[in-house]
mmCIF file of C-alpha atoms in Angstrom:
data_model
loop_
_atom_site.group_PDB
_atom_site.id
_atom_site.type_symbol
_atom_site.label_atom_id
_atom_site.label_comp_id
_atom_site.label_asym_id
_atom_site.label_seq_id
_atom_site.Cartn_x
_atom_site.Cartn_y
_atom_site.Cartn_z
ATOM 1 C CA UNK A 1 -55.691 -22.523 32.817
ATOM 2 C CA UNK A 2 -55.844 -22.845 29.001
ATOM 3 C CA UNK A 3 -58.098 -19.828 28.764
ATOM 4 C CA UNK A 4 -55.806 -17.773 30.990
ATOM 5 C CA UNK A 5 -52.805 -18.608 28.845
ATOM 6 C CA UNK A 6 -54.757 -17.807 25.640
ATOM 7 C CA UNK A 7 -56.049 -14.521 27.037
ATOM 8 C CA UNK A 8 -52.663 -13.488 28.285
ATOM 9 C CA UNK A 9 -51.066 -14.236 24.938
ATOM 10 C CA UNK A 10 -53.906 -12.350 23.286
ATOM 11 C CA UNK A 11 -52.940 -9.256 25.403
ATOM 12 C CA UNK A 12 -49.376 -9.531 24.283
ATOM 13 C CA UNK A 13 -50.302 -9.813 20.661
ATOM 14 C CA UNK A 14 -52.840 -7.007 20.871
ATOM 15 C CA UNK A 15 -50.203 -4.851 22.372
ATOM 16 C CA UNK A 16 -47.814 -5.754 19.514
ATOM 17 C CA UNK A 17 -50.558 -4.739 17.034
ATOM 18 C CA UNK A 18 -51.016 -1.441 18.682
ATOM 19 C CA UNK A 19 -47.332 -0.864 18.681
ATOM 20 C CA UNK A 20 -47.115 -1.229 14.942
ATOM 21 C CA UNK A 21 -50.360 0.766 14.543
ATOM 22 C CA UNK A 22 -48.867 3.617 16.484
ATOM 23 C CA UNK A 23 -45.815 3.503 14.205
ATOM 24 C CA UNK A 24 -47.972 3.530 11.202
ATOM 25 C CA UNK A 25 -50.088 6.538 12.218
ATOM 26 C CA UNK A 26 -46.955 8.533 12.322
ATOM 27 C CA UNK A 27 -46.456 8.172 8.652
ATOM 28 C CA UNK A 28 -50.044 7.737 7.328
ATOM 29 C CA UNK A 29 -53.505 9.060 7.804
ATOM 30 C CA UNK A 30 -55.584 7.245 10.424
ATOM 31 C CA UNK A 31 -58.335 5.994 8.080
ATOM 32 C CA UNK A 32 -55.600 4.703 5.743
ATOM 33 C CA UNK A 33 -54.010 2.725 8.605
ATOM 34 C CA UNK A 34 -57.313 1.255 9.870
ATOM 35 C CA UNK A 35 -58.597 0.342 6.381
ATOM 36 C CA UNK A 36 -55.376 -1.378 5.100
ATOM 37 C CA UNK A 37 -54.807 -3.159 8.548
ATOM 38 C CA UNK A 38 -58.379 -4.386 8.695
ATOM 39 C CA UNK A 39 -58.121 -5.595 5.090
ATOM 40 C CA UNK A 40 -54.899 -7.410 5.905
ATOM 41 C CA UNK A 41 -56.585 -9.119 8.817
ATOM 42 C CA UNK A 42 -59.414 -10.049 6.586
ATOM 43 C CA UNK A 43 -56.935 -11.888 4.101
ATOM 44 C CA UNK A 44 -55.136 -13.342 7.174
ATOM 45 C CA UNK A 45 -58.117 -15.115 8.401
ATOM 46 C CA UNK A 46 -58.913 -16.960 5.178
ATOM 47 C CA UNK A 47 -56.109 -19.563 5.468
ATOM 48 C CA UNK A 48 -57.152 -20.169 9.018
ATOM 49 C CA UNK A 49 -60.518 -21.826 7.935
ATOM 50 C CA UNK A 50 -58.937 -25.296 7.180
ATOM 51 C CA UNK A 51 -56.661 -25.120 10.274
ATOM 52 C CA UNK A 52 -59.523 -24.087 12.638
ATOM 53 C CA UNK A 53 -62.571 -25.505 10.874
ATOM 54 C CA UNK A 54 -66.110 -24.880 11.847
ATOM 55 C CA UNK A 55 -69.639 -25.042 10.467
ATOM 56 C CA UNK A 56 -71.045 -22.037 8.862
ATOM 57 C CA UNK A 57 -73.901 -20.374 10.783
ATOM 58 C CA UNK A 58 -75.769 -17.199 10.498
ATOM 59 C CA UNK A 59 -75.503 -16.665 14.267
ATOM 60 C CA UNK A 60 -71.654 -16.762 14.223
ATOM 61 C CA UNK A 61 -71.553 -14.515 11.123
ATOM 62 C CA UNK A 62 -74.033 -12.036 12.748
ATOM 63 C CA UNK A 63 -72.306 -11.889 16.134
ATOM 64 C CA UNK A 64 -69.037 -11.318 14.287
ATOM 65 C CA UNK A 65 -70.323 -8.569 12.057
ATOM 66 C CA UNK A 66 -71.862 -6.822 15.036
ATOM 67 C CA UNK A 67 -68.477 -7.104 16.835
ATOM 68 C CA UNK A 68 -66.670 -5.627 13.748
ATOM 69 C CA UNK A 69 -68.886 -2.648 13.584
ATOM 70 C CA UNK A 70 -68.394 -1.931 17.346
ATOM 71 C CA UNK A 71 -64.644 -2.354 16.937
ATOM 72 C CA UNK A 72 -64.341 -0.239 13.936
ATOM 73 C CA UNK A 73 -66.434 2.628 15.385
ATOM 74 C CA UNK A 74 -64.486 2.441 18.594
ATOM 75 C CA UNK A 75 -61.170 2.902 16.743
ATOM 76 C CA UNK A 76 -62.534 5.922 14.918
ATOM 77 C CA UNK A 77 -63.952 7.535 18.034
ATOM 78 C CA UNK A 78 -60.689 6.715 19.998
ATOM 79 C CA UNK A 79 -58.465 8.472 17.514
ATOM 80 C CA UNK A 80 -60.817 11.446 17.395
ATOM 81 C CA UNK A 81 -60.672 11.616 21.254
ATOM 82 C CA UNK A 82 -56.853 11.505 21.126
ATOM 83 C CA UNK A 83 -56.758 14.305 18.575
ATOM 84 C CA UNK A 84 -59.000 16.593 20.655
ATOM 85 C CA UNK A 85 -57.958 15.619 24.277
ATOM 86 C CA UNK A 86 -55.216 14.947 26.700
ATOM 87 C CA UNK A 87 -53.756 11.493 26.160
ATOM 88 C CA UNK A 88 -53.131 10.937 29.842
ATOM 89 C CA UNK A 89 -56.866 11.250 30.350
ATOM 90 C CA UNK A 90 -58.162 9.682 27.122
ATOM 91 C CA UNK A 91 -56.081 6.563 27.156
ATOM 92 C CA UNK A 92 -56.880 5.334 30.641
ATOM 93 C CA UNK A 93 -60.515 6.262 30.266
ATOM 94 C CA UNK A 94 -60.854 4.188 27.185
ATOM 95 C CA UNK A 95 -58.798 1.251 28.583
ATOM 96 C CA UNK A 96 -60.796 1.159 31.810
ATOM 97 C CA UNK A 97 -64.139 1.227 30.081
ATOM 98 C CA UNK A 98 -63.108 -1.503 27.615
ATOM 99 C CA UNK A 99 -62.062 -3.745 30.545
ATOM 100 C CA UNK A 100 -64.820 -2.891 33.000
ATOM 101 C CA UNK A 101 -67.885 -3.292 30.698
ATOM 102 C CA UNK A 102 -67.227 -7.052 29.935
ATOM 103 C CA UNK A 103 -66.613 -7.687 33.594
ATOM 104 C CA UNK A 104 -69.950 -6.186 34.580
ATOM 105 C CA UNK A 105 -71.736 -8.032 31.832
ATOM 106 C CA UNK A 106 -70.128 -11.272 32.690
ATOM 107 C CA UNK A 107 -71.163 -10.923 36.353
ATOM 108 C CA UNK A 108 -74.701 -9.972 35.259
ATOM 109 C CA UNK A 109 -74.912 -13.128 33.124
ATOM 110 C CA UNK A 110 -74.171 -15.179 36.230
ATOM 111 C CA UNK A 111 -70.456 -15.857 36.010
ATOM 112 C CA UNK A 112 -68.906 -16.307 39.415
ATOM 113 C CA UNK A 113 -65.073 -16.473 39.475
ATOM 114 C CA UNK A 114 -63.464 -17.417 42.718
ATOM 115 C CA UNK A 115 -62.489 -14.855 45.312
ATOM 116 C CA UNK A 116 -58.848 -15.078 44.344
ATOM 117 C CA UNK A 117 -59.660 -14.645 40.629
ATOM 118 C CA UNK A 118 -61.870 -11.657 41.455
ATOM 119 C CA UNK A 119 -58.949 -10.024 43.363
ATOM 120 C CA UNK A 120 -56.924 -10.588 40.184
ATOM 121 C CA UNK A 121 -59.648 -8.857 38.141
ATOM 122 C CA UNK A 122 -59.599 -5.839 40.502
ATOM 123 C CA UNK A 123 -55.755 -5.736 40.296
ATOM 124 C CA UNK A 124 -55.888 -5.946 36.527
ATOM 125 C CA UNK A 125 -58.396 -3.106 36.228
ATOM 126 C CA UNK A 126 -56.093 -0.972 38.330
ATOM 127 C CA UNK A 127 -53.129 -2.114 36.216
ATOM 128 C CA UNK A 128 -54.857 -0.983 32.967
ATOM 129 C CA UNK A 129 -55.405 2.418 34.369
ATOM 130 C CA UNK A 130 -51.782 2.796 35.528
ATOM 131 C CA UNK A 131 -49.981 1.426 32.392
ATOM 132 C CA UNK A 132 -52.162 3.763 30.249
ATOM 133 C CA UNK A 133 -51.082 6.829 32.016
ATOM 134 C CA UNK A 134 -48.765 9.186 30.079
ATOM 135 C CA UNK A 135 -46.210 11.726 31.343
ATOM 136 C CA UNK A 136 -46.633 15.367 30.537
ATOM 137 C CA UNK A 137 -50.279 15.612 30.964
ATOM 138 C CA UNK A 138 -50.014 19.327 31.535
ATOM 139 C CA UNK A 139 -52.204 21.593 33.585
ATOM 140 C CA UNK A 140 -55.335 23.256 32.738
ATOM 141 C CA UNK A 141 -58.966 22.122 32.304
ATOM 142 C CA UNK A 142 -59.692 18.949 30.316
ATOM 143 C CA UNK A 143 -62.462 19.363 27.753
ATOM 144 C CA UNK A 144 -65.527 17.258 28.350
ATOM 145 C CA UNK A 145 -65.977 16.225 24.751
ATOM 146 C CA UNK A 146 -62.783 14.112 24.357
ATOM 147 C CA UNK A 147 -63.501 12.369 27.726
ATOM 148 C CA UNK A 148 -67.018 11.357 26.626
ATOM 149 C CA UNK A 149 -65.434 10.145 23.245
ATOM 150 C CA UNK A 150 -62.810 8.060 25.191
ATOM 151 C CA UNK A 151 -65.617 6.542 27.244
ATOM 152 C CA UNK A 152 -67.695 5.706 24.180
ATOM 153 C CA UNK A 153 -64.668 4.153 22.430
ATOM 154 C CA UNK A 154 -63.934 2.092 25.540
ATOM 155 C CA UNK A 155 -67.388 0.830 25.612
ATOM 156 C CA UNK A 156 -67.124 0.020 21.841
ATOM 157 C CA UNK A 157 -64.042 -2.151 22.537
ATOM 158 C CA UNK A 158 -65.686 -3.714 25.487
ATOM 159 C CA UNK A 159 -68.698 -4.592 23.330
ATOM 160 C CA UNK A 160 -66.364 -6.066 20.840
ATOM 161 C CA UNK A 161 -65.314 -8.628 23.525
ATOM 162 C CA UNK A 162 -68.854 -9.283 24.728
ATOM 163 C CA UNK A 163 -70.241 -9.960 21.241
ATOM 164 C CA UNK A 164 -67.400 -12.392 20.321
ATOM 165 C CA UNK A 165 -68.135 -14.239 23.550
ATOM 166 C CA UNK A 166 -71.702 -14.919 22.204
ATOM 167 C CA UNK A 167 -70.393 -16.701 19.158
ATOM 168 C CA UNK A 168 -71.510 -20.415 19.120
ATOM 169 C CA UNK A 169 -68.777 -23.088 19.651
ATOM 170 C CA UNK A 170 -67.872 -25.076 16.596
ATOM 171 C CA UNK A 171 -68.304 -22.142 14.128
ATOM 172 C CA UNK A 172 -64.578 -21.867 13.512
ATOM 173 C CA UNK A 173 -63.446 -18.494 11.901
ATOM 174 C CA UNK A 174 -66.749 -17.500 10.511
ATOM 175 C CA UNK A 175 -67.375 -14.834 13.232
ATOM 176 C CA UNK A 176 -63.884 -13.222 12.727
ATOM 177 C CA UNK A 177 -64.444 -13.309 8.986
ATOM 178 C CA UNK A 178 -67.712 -11.442 9.519
ATOM 179 C CA UNK A 179 -66.124 -8.991 11.968
ATOM 180 C CA UNK A 180 -63.357 -8.078 9.544
ATOM 181 C CA UNK A 181 -65.810 -7.895 6.527
ATOM 182 C CA UNK A 182 -68.108 -5.539 8.347
ATOM 183 C CA UNK A 183 -65.296 -3.233 9.561
ATOM 184 C CA UNK A 184 -63.681 -3.085 6.089
ATOM 185 C CA UNK A 185 -66.955 -2.015 4.522
ATOM 186 C CA UNK A 186 -67.667 0.458 7.294
ATOM 187 C CA UNK A 187 -64.313 2.128 7.096
ATOM 188 C CA UNK A 188 -64.433 2.194 3.299
ATOM 189 C CA UNK A 189 -67.822 3.950 3.440
ATOM 190 C CA UNK A 190 -66.622 6.351 6.074
ATOM 191 C CA UNK A 191 -63.579 7.283 3.930
ATOM 192 C CA UNK A 192 -65.720 7.684 0.900
ATOM 193 C CA UNK A 193 -68.208 9.935 2.739
ATOM 194 C CA UNK A 194 -65.414 12.131 4.136
ATOM 195 C CA UNK A 195 -63.451 12.094 0.902
ATOM 196 C CA UNK A 196 -60.372 10.906 2.535
ATOM 197 C CA UNK A 197 -57.511 9.124 0.843
ATOM 198 C CA UNK A 198 -56.657 5.569 1.806
ATOM 199 C CA UNK A 199 -53.172 5.743 0.246
ATOM 200 C CA UNK A 200 -50.481 4.875 2.865
ATOM 201 C CA UNK A 201 -47.567 7.130 3.515
ATOM 202 C CA UNK A 202 -44.158 6.307 2.078
ATOM 203 C CA UNK A 203 -42.611 3.250 3.612
ATOM 204 C CA UNK A 204 -45.528 2.573 6.003
ATOM 205 C CA UNK A 205 -47.268 -0.232 4.139
ATOM 206 C CA UNK A 206 -45.351 -3.124 5.772
ATOM 207 C CA UNK A 207 -45.870 -1.647 9.194
ATOM 208 C CA UNK A 208 -49.618 -1.195 8.590
ATOM 209 C CA UNK A 209 -49.854 -4.872 7.354
ATOM 210 C CA UNK A 210 -48.029 -6.066 10.364
ATOM 211 C CA UNK A 211 -50.447 -4.226 12.597
ATOM 212 C CA UNK A 212 -53.399 -5.922 10.871
ATOM 213 C CA UNK A 213 -51.913 -9.372 11.059
ATOM 214 C CA UNK A 214 -51.080 -9.164 14.762
ATOM 215 C CA UNK A 215 -54.542 -7.670 15.433
ATOM 216 C CA UNK A 216 -56.244 -10.563 13.763
ATOM 217 C CA UNK A 217 -54.008 -13.156 15.493
ATOM 218 C CA UNK A 218 -54.986 -11.526 18.732
ATOM 219 C CA UNK A 219 -58.658 -11.816 17.784
ATOM 220 C CA UNK A 220 -58.237 -15.548 17.101
ATOM 221 C CA UNK A 221 -56.551 -16.050 20.565
ATOM 222 C CA UNK A 222 -59.296 -14.021 22.286
ATOM 223 C CA UNK A 223 -62.109 -16.109 20.493
ATOM 224 C CA UNK A 224 -60.357 -19.362 21.659
ATOM 225 C CA UNK A 225 -60.048 -18.070 25.169
ATOM 226 C CA UNK A 226 -63.603 -16.898 25.302
ATOM 227 C CA UNK A 227 -64.830 -20.380 24.288
ATOM 228 C CA UNK A 228 -62.845 -21.867 27.116
ATOM 229 C CA UNK A 229 -63.194 -19.407 30.017
ATOM 230 C CA UNK A 230 -65.409 -16.773 31.656
ATOM 231 C CA UNK A 231 -65.914 -13.481 29.998
ATOM 232 C CA UNK A 232 -65.028 -11.774 33.317
ATOM 233 C CA UNK A 233 -61.618 -13.286 33.341
ATOM 234 C CA UNK A 234 -60.567 -13.573 29.639
ATOM 235 C CA UNK A 235 -61.738 -10.019 28.819
ATOM 236 C CA UNK A 236 -59.856 -8.320 31.667
ATOM 237 C CA UNK A 237 -56.656 -10.287 30.817
ATOM 238 C CA UNK A 238 -56.968 -9.205 27.175
ATOM 239 C CA UNK A 239 -57.408 -5.675 28.267
ATOM 240 C CA UNK A 240 -53.805 -5.699 29.643
ATOM 241 C CA UNK A 241 -52.478 -5.158 26.106
ATOM 242 C CA UNK A 242 -51.138 -1.593 26.948
ATOM 243 C CA UNK A 243 -48.385 -3.279 29.091
ATOM 244 C CA UNK A 244 -46.906 -5.118 26.111
ATOM 245 C CA UNK A 245 -47.123 -1.964 24.035
ATOM 246 C CA UNK A 246 -45.185 -0.101 26.664
ATOM 247 C CA UNK A 247 -42.550 -2.805 26.808
ATOM 248 C CA UNK A 248 -42.082 -2.765 23.069
ATOM 249 C CA UNK A 249 -41.694 1.052 23.093
ATOM 250 C CA UNK A 250 -39.232 0.713 25.951
ATOM 251 C CA UNK A 251 -36.923 -1.867 24.327
ATOM 252 C CA UNK A 252 -37.419 -1.148 20.609
ATOM 253 C CA UNK A 253 -37.801 2.711 20.481
ATOM 254 C CA UNK A 254 -35.934 3.418 23.727
ATOM 255 C CA UNK A 255 -38.820 5.192 25.261
ATOM 256 C CA UNK A 256 -38.696 5.454 29.043
ATOM 257 C CA UNK A 257 -41.476 4.256 31.307
ATOM 258 C CA UNK A 258 -42.578 6.569 34.141
ATOM 259 C CA UNK A 259 -42.928 5.291 37.752
ATOM 260 C CA UNK A 260 -46.710 4.847 37.459
ATOM 261 C CA UNK A 261 -46.497 2.815 34.307
ATOM 262 C CA UNK A 262 -43.776 0.542 35.729
ATOM 263 C CA UNK A 263 -45.950 -0.128 38.761
ATOM 264 C CA UNK A 264 -48.771 -0.845 36.344
ATOM 265 C CA UNK A 265 -46.692 -3.454 34.600
ATOM 266 C CA UNK A 266 -45.912 -5.069 37.921
ATOM 267 C CA UNK A 267 -49.592 -5.066 38.891
ATOM 268 C CA UNK A 268 -50.504 -6.688 35.555
ATOM 269 C CA UNK A 269 -48.105 -9.592 36.195
ATOM 270 C CA UNK A 270 -49.606 -9.938 39.571
ATOM 271 C CA UNK A 271 -53.104 -9.948 38.179
ATOM 272 C CA UNK A 272 -52.359 -12.752 35.748
ATOM 273 C CA UNK A 273 -50.856 -14.867 38.567
ATOM 274 C CA UNK A 274 -53.979 -14.336 40.759
ATOM 275 C CA UNK A 275 -56.384 -15.162 37.988
ATOM 276 C CA UNK A 276 -54.329 -18.212 36.908
ATOM 277 C CA UNK A 277 -54.242 -19.362 40.582
ATOM 278 C CA UNK A 278 -57.889 -18.762 41.160
#
């Protein structure tokens, strides 16, 4: 039950981070948002070392750095897919891949949730697809490139979850420190190679920092959940984050949910109940 609560809270916090990140990208370049938010997360993890202490280990740092590289590349590919494709296709493709990959890997590793929990997993995967759907998809043919990029980005996000699950218990925050350090270096190198500015747009810095802090807080919750529960369950619960992003957009920005998204939110709540009951 503790793992379910932590993973569900993780989804809420991830969704909040995405909400702030979405606001920030309206005012600043994508690489600027990613770089500053990742650096803010790196600074946020430092005070957590005495609160969640652990022994330093090369394995924890290595798994974390590998996760950070996958996460940073996934974000970059995801934004590129959104720029060149239809969001109503790109977003659910990414979300579904990020949820499905850890489920398949967890089952392959021998995890065996109860039948009720597996029904919750199936319901959660459907909920992820529905809440990620956008109105106004438009007609016409969808280019193959953005769909492939969306799939790749989803696999990258899923790999992030899988790699953090491999972190040895008792290593504290060293894995997340490694993840953020690797992602900051990678994004900085990418910006330098592309000659892109990392200066945030006017008035966007507080929003970008908030996105980074919430994202790191969600990573902490996921790490704690993964240490207490099965990858199959905690990863699919964490992947329900689009539901909380939608709810924030609804009540903060006044955006309207379409019928499919509303059904997806309802299914997400049902999925959490089934997984908790299983």
